[in-house]
Short mmCIF file of C-alpha atoms in Angstrom, two decimals:
data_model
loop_
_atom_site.label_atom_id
_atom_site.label_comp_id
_atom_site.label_asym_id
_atom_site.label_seq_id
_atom_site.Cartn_x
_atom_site.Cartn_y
_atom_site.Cartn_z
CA UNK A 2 -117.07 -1.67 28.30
CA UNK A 3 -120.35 -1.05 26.92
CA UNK A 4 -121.77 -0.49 23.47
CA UNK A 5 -119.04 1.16 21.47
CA UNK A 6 -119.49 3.46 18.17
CA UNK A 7 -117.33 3.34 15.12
CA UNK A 8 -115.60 6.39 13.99
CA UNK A 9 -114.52 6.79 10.51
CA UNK A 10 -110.62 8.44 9.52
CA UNK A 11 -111.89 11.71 8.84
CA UNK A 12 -112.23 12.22 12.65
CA UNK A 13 -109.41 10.76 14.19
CA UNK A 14 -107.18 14.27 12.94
CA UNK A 15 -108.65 16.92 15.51
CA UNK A 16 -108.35 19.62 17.93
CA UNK A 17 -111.45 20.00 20.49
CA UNK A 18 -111.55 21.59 24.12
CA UNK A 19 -113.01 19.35 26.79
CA UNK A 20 -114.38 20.93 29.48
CA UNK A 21 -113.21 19.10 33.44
CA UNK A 22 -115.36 16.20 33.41
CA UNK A 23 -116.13 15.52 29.97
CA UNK A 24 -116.48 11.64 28.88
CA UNK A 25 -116.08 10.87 25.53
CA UNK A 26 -117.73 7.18 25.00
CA UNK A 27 -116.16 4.01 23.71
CA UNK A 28 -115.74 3.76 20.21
CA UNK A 29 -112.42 2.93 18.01
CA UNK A 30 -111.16 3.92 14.89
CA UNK A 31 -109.57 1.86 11.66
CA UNK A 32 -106.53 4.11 11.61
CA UNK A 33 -104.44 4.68 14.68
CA UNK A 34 -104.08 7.47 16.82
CA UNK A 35 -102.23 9.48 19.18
CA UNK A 36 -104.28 11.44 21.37
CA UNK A 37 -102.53 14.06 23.34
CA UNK A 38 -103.59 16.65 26.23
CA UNK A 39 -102.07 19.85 25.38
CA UNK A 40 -103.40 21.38 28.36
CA UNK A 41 -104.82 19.64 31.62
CA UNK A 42 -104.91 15.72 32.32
CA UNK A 43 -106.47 13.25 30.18
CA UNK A 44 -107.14 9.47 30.78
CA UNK A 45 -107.50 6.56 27.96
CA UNK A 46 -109.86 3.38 29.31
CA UNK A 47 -109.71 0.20 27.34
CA UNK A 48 -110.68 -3.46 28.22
CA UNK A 49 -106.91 -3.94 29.24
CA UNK A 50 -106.21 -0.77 32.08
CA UNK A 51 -105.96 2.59 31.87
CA UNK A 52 -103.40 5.29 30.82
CA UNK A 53 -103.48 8.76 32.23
CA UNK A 54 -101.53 11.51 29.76
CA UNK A 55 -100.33 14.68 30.99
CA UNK A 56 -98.55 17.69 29.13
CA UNK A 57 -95.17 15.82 28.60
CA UNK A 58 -97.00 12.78 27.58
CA UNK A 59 -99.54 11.87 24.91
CA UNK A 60 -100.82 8.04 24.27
CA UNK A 61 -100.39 5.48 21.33
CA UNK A 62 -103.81 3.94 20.50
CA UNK A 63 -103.76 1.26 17.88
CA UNK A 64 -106.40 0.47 15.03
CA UNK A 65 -109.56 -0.93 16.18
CA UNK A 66 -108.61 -0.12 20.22
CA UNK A 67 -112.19 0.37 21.71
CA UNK A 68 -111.14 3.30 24.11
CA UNK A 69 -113.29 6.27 26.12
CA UNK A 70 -111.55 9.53 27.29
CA UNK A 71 -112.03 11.59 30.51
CA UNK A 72 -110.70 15.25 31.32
CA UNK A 73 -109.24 15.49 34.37
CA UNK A 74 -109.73 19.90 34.43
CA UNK A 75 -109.95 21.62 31.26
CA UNK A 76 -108.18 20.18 28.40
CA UNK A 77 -107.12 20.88 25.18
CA UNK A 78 -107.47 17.69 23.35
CA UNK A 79 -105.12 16.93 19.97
CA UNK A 80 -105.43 13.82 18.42
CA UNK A 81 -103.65 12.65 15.48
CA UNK A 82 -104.76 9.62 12.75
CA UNK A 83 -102.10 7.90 11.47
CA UNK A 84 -102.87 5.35 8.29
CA UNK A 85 -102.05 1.92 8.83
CA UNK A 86 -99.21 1.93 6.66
CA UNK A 87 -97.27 4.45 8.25
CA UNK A 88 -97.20 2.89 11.14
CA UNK A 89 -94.05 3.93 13.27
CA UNK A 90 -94.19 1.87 16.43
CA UNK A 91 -95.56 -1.62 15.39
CA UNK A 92 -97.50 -1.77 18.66
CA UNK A 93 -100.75 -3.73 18.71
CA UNK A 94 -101.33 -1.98 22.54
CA UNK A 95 -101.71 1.57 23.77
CA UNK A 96 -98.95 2.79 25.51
CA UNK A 97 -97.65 6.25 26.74
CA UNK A 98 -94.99 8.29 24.70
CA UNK A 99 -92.88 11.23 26.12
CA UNK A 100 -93.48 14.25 24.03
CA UNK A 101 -90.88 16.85 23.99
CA UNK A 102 -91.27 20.07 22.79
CA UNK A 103 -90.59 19.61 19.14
CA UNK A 104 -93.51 16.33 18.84
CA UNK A 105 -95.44 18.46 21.05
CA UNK A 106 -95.50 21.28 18.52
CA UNK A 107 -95.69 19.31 15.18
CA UNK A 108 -98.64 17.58 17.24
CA UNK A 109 -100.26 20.70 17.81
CA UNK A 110 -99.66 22.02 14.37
CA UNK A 111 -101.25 19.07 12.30
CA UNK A 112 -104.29 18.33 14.31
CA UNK A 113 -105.17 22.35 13.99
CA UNK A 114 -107.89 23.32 11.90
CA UNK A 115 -105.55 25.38 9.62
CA UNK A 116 -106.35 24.95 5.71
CA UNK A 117 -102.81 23.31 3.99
CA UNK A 118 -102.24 21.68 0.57
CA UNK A 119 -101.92 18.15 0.67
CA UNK A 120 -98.42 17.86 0.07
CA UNK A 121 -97.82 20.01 2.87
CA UNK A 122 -99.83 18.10 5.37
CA UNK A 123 -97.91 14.62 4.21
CA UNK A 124 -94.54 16.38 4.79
CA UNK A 125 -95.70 17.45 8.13
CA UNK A 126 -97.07 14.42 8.91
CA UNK A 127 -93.48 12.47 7.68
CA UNK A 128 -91.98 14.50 10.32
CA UNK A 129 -94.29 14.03 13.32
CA UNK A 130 -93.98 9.90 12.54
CA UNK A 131 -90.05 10.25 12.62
CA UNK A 132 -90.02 11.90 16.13
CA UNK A 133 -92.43 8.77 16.87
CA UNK A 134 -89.56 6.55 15.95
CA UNK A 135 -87.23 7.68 18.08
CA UNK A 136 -89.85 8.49 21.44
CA UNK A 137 -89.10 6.17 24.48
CA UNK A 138 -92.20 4.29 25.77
CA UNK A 139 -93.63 5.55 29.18
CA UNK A 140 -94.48 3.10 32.46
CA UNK A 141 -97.51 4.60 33.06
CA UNK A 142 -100.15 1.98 32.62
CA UNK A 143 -102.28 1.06 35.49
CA UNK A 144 -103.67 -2.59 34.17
CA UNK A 145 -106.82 -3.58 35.02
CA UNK A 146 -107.39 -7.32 37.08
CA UNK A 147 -109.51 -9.89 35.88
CA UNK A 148 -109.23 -12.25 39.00
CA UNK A 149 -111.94 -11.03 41.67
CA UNK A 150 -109.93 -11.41 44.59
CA UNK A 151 -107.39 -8.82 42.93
CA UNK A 152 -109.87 -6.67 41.90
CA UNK A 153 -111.50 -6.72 45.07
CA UNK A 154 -108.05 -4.84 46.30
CA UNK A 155 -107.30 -2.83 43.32
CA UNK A 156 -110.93 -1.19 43.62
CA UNK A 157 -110.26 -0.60 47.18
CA UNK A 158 -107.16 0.74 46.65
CA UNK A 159 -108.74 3.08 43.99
CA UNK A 160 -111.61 4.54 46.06
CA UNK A 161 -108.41 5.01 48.48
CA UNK A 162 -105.20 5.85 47.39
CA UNK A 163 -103.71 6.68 50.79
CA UNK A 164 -104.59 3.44 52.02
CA UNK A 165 -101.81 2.47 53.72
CA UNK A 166 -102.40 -1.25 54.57
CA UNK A 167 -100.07 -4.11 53.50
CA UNK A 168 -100.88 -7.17 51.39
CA UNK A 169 -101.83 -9.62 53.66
CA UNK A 170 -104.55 -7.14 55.02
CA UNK A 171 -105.98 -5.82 52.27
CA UNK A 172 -105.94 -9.91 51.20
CA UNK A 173 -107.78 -10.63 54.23
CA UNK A 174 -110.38 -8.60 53.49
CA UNK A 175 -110.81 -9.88 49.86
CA UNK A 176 -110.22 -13.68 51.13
CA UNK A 177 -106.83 -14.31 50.06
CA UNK A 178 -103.67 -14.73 50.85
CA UNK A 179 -100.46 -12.11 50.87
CA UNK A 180 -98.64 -15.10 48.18
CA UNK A 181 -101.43 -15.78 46.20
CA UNK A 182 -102.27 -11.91 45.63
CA UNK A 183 -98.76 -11.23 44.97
CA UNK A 184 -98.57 -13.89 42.11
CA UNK A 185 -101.56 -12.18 40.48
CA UNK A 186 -99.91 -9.29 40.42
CA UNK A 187 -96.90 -10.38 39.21
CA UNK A 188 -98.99 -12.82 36.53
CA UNK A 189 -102.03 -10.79 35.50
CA UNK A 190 -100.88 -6.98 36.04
CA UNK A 191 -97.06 -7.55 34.76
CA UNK A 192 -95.94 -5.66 38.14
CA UNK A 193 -95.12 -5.86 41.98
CA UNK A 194 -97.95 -4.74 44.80
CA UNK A 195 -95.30 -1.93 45.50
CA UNK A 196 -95.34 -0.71 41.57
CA UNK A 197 -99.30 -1.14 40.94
CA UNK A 198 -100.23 0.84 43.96
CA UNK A 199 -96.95 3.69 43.04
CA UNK A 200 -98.74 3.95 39.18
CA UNK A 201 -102.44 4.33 40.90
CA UNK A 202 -101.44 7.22 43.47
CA UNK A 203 -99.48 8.97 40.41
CA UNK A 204 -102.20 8.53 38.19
CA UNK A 205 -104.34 10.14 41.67
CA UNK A 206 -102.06 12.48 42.10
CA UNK A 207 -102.06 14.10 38.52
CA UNK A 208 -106.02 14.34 38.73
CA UNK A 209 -105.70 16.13 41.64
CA UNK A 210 -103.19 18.88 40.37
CA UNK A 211 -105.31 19.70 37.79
CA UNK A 212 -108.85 20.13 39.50
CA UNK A 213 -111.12 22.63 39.93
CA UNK A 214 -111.39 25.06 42.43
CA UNK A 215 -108.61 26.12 44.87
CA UNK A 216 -105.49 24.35 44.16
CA UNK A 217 -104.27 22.01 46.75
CA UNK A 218 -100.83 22.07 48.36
CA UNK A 219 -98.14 19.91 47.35
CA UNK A 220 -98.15 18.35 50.89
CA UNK A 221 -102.26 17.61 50.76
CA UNK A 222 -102.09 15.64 47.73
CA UNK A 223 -99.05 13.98 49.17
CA UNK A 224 -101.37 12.45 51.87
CA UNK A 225 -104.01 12.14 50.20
CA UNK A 226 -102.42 9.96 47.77
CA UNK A 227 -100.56 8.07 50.30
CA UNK A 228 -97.20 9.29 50.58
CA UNK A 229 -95.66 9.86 54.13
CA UNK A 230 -94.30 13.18 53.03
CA UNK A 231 -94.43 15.57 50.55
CA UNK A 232 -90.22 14.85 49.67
CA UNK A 233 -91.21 11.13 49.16
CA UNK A 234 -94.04 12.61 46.57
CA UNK A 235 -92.38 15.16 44.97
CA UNK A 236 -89.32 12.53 44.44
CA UNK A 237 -91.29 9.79 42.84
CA UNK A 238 -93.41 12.28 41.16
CA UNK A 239 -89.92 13.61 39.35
CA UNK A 240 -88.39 10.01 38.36
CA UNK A 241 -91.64 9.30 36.68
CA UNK A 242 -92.30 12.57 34.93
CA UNK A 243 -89.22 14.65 34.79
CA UNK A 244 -90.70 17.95 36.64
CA UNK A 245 -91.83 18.41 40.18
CA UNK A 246 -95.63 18.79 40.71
CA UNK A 247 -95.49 22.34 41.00
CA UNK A 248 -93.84 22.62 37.65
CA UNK A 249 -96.58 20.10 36.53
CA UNK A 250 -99.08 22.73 37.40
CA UNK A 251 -97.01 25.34 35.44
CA UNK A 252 -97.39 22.89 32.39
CA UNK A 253 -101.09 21.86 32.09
CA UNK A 254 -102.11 25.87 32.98
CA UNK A 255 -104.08 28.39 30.98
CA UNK A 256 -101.28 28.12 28.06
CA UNK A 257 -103.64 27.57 24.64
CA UNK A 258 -102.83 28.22 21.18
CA UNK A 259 -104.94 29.73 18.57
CA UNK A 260 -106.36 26.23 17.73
CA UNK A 261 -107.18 25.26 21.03
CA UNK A 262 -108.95 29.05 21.77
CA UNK A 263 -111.24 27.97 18.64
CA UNK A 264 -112.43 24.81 19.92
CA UNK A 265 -113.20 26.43 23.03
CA UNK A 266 -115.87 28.69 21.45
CA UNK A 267 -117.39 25.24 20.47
CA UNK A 268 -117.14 23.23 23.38
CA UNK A 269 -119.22 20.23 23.85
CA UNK A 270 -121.83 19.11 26.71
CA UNK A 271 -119.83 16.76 29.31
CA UNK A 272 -120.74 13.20 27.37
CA UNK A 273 -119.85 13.05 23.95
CA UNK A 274 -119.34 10.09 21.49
CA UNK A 275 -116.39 11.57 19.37
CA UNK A 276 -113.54 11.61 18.39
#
């Protein structure tokens, strides 16, 4: 990654809207954070992978993490510093947390600009960190390879989702074998061929529900992402997420609260360093 900046606390607590395309720059924090996309798609790049976070997801990202954002359509962004010593996961990775409605809310509500007394903003945040306890971890990580023969096929795989070929071809291509590729896989990215390429057209497929212009059909991004049919999509889009895709779209819509309609009036140009 290149040359990161160094935020201080008082910015990791925020609500901004991020306008499709927007890039926020590495840089890391000395609290952690959750970062959370009340509206649209957002994806968190580190060193290790990436981790995309929809509306039913936000994304765990410890102390020191050197991290960038993108917006995958317009997004309300919510991010939420949490002091070192309130740690409620004990993670020293990012990972993806499901956020039902009540975290989503108390989410919302503390990274608002709305003017509290102290006390009240320590109670609030004692009950946000309790709903943390008790959130399962999310599988949606898409690792990143270190070994140039698998990254050779996991960048071809990512300029083409719907490419269909097996192993041993796309191997070929990168001059190795079907076994050896599959061992990487297994050793570097902590999954099967099958899995990796499953998380990559997911993480494809939520981009493309939330682009701009006219929306796509439920069968085009099935293809386009790889899937022989929209049923096989819509399926593994549901185990993973707990919605269809068209609810998805119903989820990450025009929905905003009056926090998110502020930062709105203030949006940012498309590159920004914070937070």
């Amino acid at each position: 990654m290149p040359v990161f900046r160094h935020h201080p606390p008082h910015v990791t607590t925020v609500t901004r809207f991020l306008p499709q395309g927007t890039e926020v720059t590495p840089h890391h924090h000395d609290v952690h954070q959750i970062v959370y996309a009340g509206r649209g798609v957002l994806t968190v790049t580190t060193d290790a992978g990436s981790w995309v976070t929809p509306a039913t997801r936000a994304i765990w990202i410890p102390a020191g993490t050197v991290h960038e954002h993108r917006a995958h359509g317009d997004t309300d962004l919510h991010t939420v510093g949490v002091p070192l010593e309130a740690d409620p996961l004990g993670l020293d990775r990012p990972a993806v947390l499901a956020v039902g409605p009540l975290l989503r809310e108390l989410i919302i509500a503390y990274s608002g600009p709305v003017s509290r007394r102290a006390e009240e903003s320590r109670r609030l945040l004692a009950v946000l960190l309790d709903q943390l306890r008790h959130t399962p971890l999310q599988a949606l990580h898409l690792p990143r390879a270190r070994d140039p023969r698998l990254a050779a096929v996991c960048a071809a795989l990512r300029a083409d989702p719907a490419d269909s070929r097996p192993l041993a071809a796309l191997g070929a291509a990168a001059g190795a074998s079907e076994r050896t590729l599959a061992r990487l896989f297994r050793a570097e990215l902590g999954m099967t061929f099958p899995q990796w390429r499953t998380q990559l057209r997911l993480h494809h497929a939520l981009v493309l529900l939330t682009q701009d212009g006219p929306a796509l059909s439920v069968t085009a991004i099935a293809h386009r992402c790889g899937w022989a049919s929209a049923s096989a999509f819509i399926d593994a889009f549901r185990r993973s997420f707990g919605h269809t895709p068209g609810a998805h779209r119903a989820l990450v819509g025009p929905a905003t609260t009056p926090a998110t309609a502020a930062a709105r009036t203030r949006s940012r140009p498309r590159r920004s360093a914070s937070p």
